[in-house]
mmCIF file of C-alpha atoms in Angstrom:
data_model
loop_
_atom_site.group_PDB
_atom_site.id
_atom_site.type_symbol
_atom_site.label_atom_id
_atom_site.label_comp_id
_atom_site.label_asym_id
_atom_site.label_seq_id
_atom_site.Cartn_x
_atom_site.Cartn_y
_atom_site.Cartn_z
ATOM 1 C CA VAL A 20 112.399 132.804 63.192
ATOM 2 C CA GLU A 21 112.084 135.831 60.952
ATOM 3 C CA GLY A 22 114.456 138.559 59.827
ATOM 4 C CA GLU A 23 113.655 141.639 57.742
ATOM 5 C CA LEU A 24 115.675 144.136 55.698
ATOM 6 C CA ASN A 25 113.984 147.423 54.798
ATOM 7 C CA SER A 26 115.418 150.040 52.412
ATOM 8 C CA GLY A 27 113.511 153.121 53.453
ATOM 9 C CA GLY A 28 109.972 151.838 53.039
ATOM 10 C CA ILE A 29 109.739 151.135 49.288
ATOM 11 C CA LEU A 30 111.544 147.778 49.103
ATOM 12 C CA SER A 31 111.864 145.171 51.813
ATOM 13 C CA ALA A 32 112.966 141.562 52.142
ATOM 14 C CA ALA A 33 112.156 139.068 54.861
ATOM 15 C CA VAL A 34 113.613 135.640 55.582
ATOM 16 C CA GLU A 35 111.469 133.155 57.505
ATOM 17 C CA LEU A 36 112.314 129.743 58.982
ATOM 18 C CA SER A 37 109.795 127.339 60.498
ATOM 19 C CA PHE A 38 111.024 124.140 62.182
ATOM 20 C CA SER A 39 109.600 121.314 64.266
ATOM 21 C CA PRO A 40 111.226 118.020 65.345
ATOM 22 C CA LEU A 41 107.792 116.507 66.130
ATOM 23 C CA ALA A 42 106.125 116.039 62.719
ATOM 24 C CA TRP A 43 103.616 113.176 62.431
ATOM 25 C CA ILE A 44 102.227 111.549 59.272
ATOM 26 C CA SER A 45 99.297 109.145 58.985
ATOM 27 C CA ASP A 46 98.368 107.404 55.736
ATOM 28 C CA ILE A 47 95.596 105.176 54.426
ATOM 29 C CA ASP A 48 96.489 103.545 51.095
ATOM 30 C CA HIS A 49 93.763 101.655 49.201
ATOM 31 C CA HIS A 50 94.960 99.030 46.688
ATOM 32 C CA PHE A 51 91.604 98.319 45.046
ATOM 33 C CA LEU A 52 92.839 95.795 42.460
ATOM 34 C CA ARG A 53 94.590 93.766 45.188
ATOM 35 C CA ASN A 54 91.786 94.183 47.794
ATOM 36 C CA LEU A 55 94.292 95.548 50.321
ATOM 37 C CA ILE A 56 94.240 98.561 52.627
ATOM 38 C CA PHE A 57 97.490 99.784 54.197
ATOM 39 C CA TYR A 58 97.383 101.937 57.365
ATOM 40 C CA ASP A 59 100.740 103.624 57.974
ATOM 41 C CA SER A 60 101.826 105.901 60.782
ATOM 42 C CA MET A 61 105.132 107.689 61.096
ATOM 43 C CA SER A 62 106.185 109.939 63.959
ATOM 44 C CA LEU A 63 109.068 112.019 65.261
ATOM 45 C CA GLY A 64 109.782 113.420 61.825
ATOM 46 C CA THR A 65 111.349 116.761 61.058
ATOM 47 C CA TYR A 66 109.474 119.714 59.531
ATOM 48 C CA VAL A 67 111.488 122.510 57.892
ATOM 49 C CA GLU A 68 110.169 125.454 55.865
ATOM 50 C CA PRO A 69 112.520 128.284 54.893
ATOM 51 C CA ALA A 70 110.966 131.169 52.934
ATOM 52 C CA LEU A 71 111.950 134.455 51.339
ATOM 53 C CA ARG A 72 109.516 137.368 50.969
ATOM 54 C CA LEU A 73 110.241 140.391 48.744
ATOM 55 C CA SER A 74 107.921 143.391 49.030
ATOM 56 C CA PHE A 75 107.433 146.552 46.976
ATOM 57 C CA ARG A 76 105.457 149.381 48.612
ATOM 58 C CA PRO A 77 105.403 152.490 46.375
ATOM 59 C CA LEU A 78 102.401 153.980 48.200
ATOM 60 C CA ARG A 79 101.349 153.806 51.821
ATOM 61 C CA ALA A 80 98.087 152.067 50.884
ATOM 62 C CA PHE A 81 99.501 149.584 48.320
ATOM 63 C CA GLU A 82 101.959 146.708 48.717
ATOM 64 C CA LEU A 83 102.983 143.970 46.278
ATOM 65 C CA SER A 84 104.801 140.939 47.742
ATOM 66 C CA ALA A 85 106.277 137.726 46.366
ATOM 67 C CA ARG A 86 107.042 134.770 48.654
ATOM 68 C CA LEU A 87 109.152 131.740 47.722
ATOM 69 C CA SER A 88 109.215 128.759 50.058
ATOM 70 C CA TYR A 89 110.503 125.218 50.385
ATOM 71 C CA PHE A 90 108.505 122.754 52.522
ATOM 72 C CA ASN A 91 110.001 119.451 53.712
ATOM 73 C CA VAL A 92 108.794 116.810 56.178
ATOM 74 C CA THR A 93 110.853 113.682 56.773
ATOM 75 C CA SER A 94 109.609 110.959 59.074
ATOM 76 C CA ASN A 95 110.666 107.870 60.937
ATOM 77 C CA ARG A 96 108.797 104.657 60.328
ATOM 78 C CA ASP A 97 106.410 103.424 63.007
ATOM 79 C CA GLY A 98 104.000 100.641 62.236
ATOM 80 C CA LEU A 99 101.961 99.199 59.399
ATOM 81 C CA ILE A 100 98.612 97.418 59.474
ATOM 82 C CA VAL A 101 97.426 95.603 56.328
ATOM 83 C CA THR A 102 93.794 94.593 55.900
ATOM 84 C CA GLU A 103 92.919 92.110 53.150
ATOM 85 C CA ASN A 104 89.303 91.713 52.030
ATOM 86 C CA THR A 105 88.487 88.362 50.405
ATOM 87 C CA LEU A 106 85.329 86.448 49.589
ATOM 88 C CA THR A 107 85.721 84.401 52.767
ATOM 89 C CA GLY A 108 86.323 87.345 55.121
ATOM 90 C CA THR A 109 88.829 89.910 56.223
ATOM 91 C CA SER A 110 92.323 89.293 57.550
ATOM 92 C CA THR A 111 94.594 91.775 59.258
ATOM 93 C CA SER A 112 98.362 91.667 59.690
ATOM 94 C CA SER A 113 100.831 94.134 61.138
ATOM 95 C CA ALA A 114 104.510 94.883 60.771
ATOM 96 C CA GLY A 115 106.733 96.372 63.428
ATOM 97 C CA SER A 116 108.683 99.591 63.432
ATOM 98 C CA GLY A 117 111.245 100.004 60.668
ATOM 99 C CA SER A 118 109.902 97.227 58.439
ATOM 100 C CA THR A 119 107.552 99.429 56.431
ATOM 101 C CA ALA A 120 107.900 102.007 53.721
ATOM 102 C CA GLY A 121 108.818 105.496 54.846
ATOM 103 C CA ALA A 122 107.112 108.725 53.910
ATOM 104 C CA SER A 123 108.143 112.285 53.327
ATOM 105 C CA ILE A 124 106.877 115.341 51.499
ATOM 106 C CA GLU A 125 108.842 117.996 49.664
ATOM 107 C CA THR A 126 107.304 120.965 47.853
ATOM 108 C CA PHE A 127 108.255 124.365 46.511
ATOM 109 C CA GLY A 128 105.830 127.262 46.675
ATOM 110 C CA ALA A 129 105.453 130.686 45.122
ATOM 111 C CA THR A 130 102.869 133.245 46.242
ATOM 112 C CA ILE A 131 102.086 136.741 45.021
ATOM 113 C CA GLU A 132 100.125 139.043 47.338
ATOM 114 C CA VAL A 133 98.519 142.403 46.694
ATOM 115 C CA ASN A 134 97.576 144.385 49.803
ATOM 116 C CA ILE A 135 95.423 147.504 49.491
ATOM 117 C CA ARG A 136 94.762 149.404 52.689
ATOM 118 C CA PRO A 137 92.199 152.188 53.096
#
């Protein structure tokens, strides 16, 4: 979804929104000092990214834009597989849904763009 406000061609602002209810995260976590490897998977998470873009276009061939965004993915917990490496061999165990650690990511972004057209 995107909306734009233009003030006669020199200044403009745009609002963007990206969304998905089907985000998926997969993780491999090595614990070297404990000789453990964790394999996590999380599905049916939610992805949301709203953004604001401000543009300045004093000439037809030149545009300067700044974009601010917020990125967030939350996720449900699926399963966990733990592999332990020892001197006598390797053992593997698994945990069911909901009994593992969850995962999410949250970031803020800022971008400056310069567009020069011939």
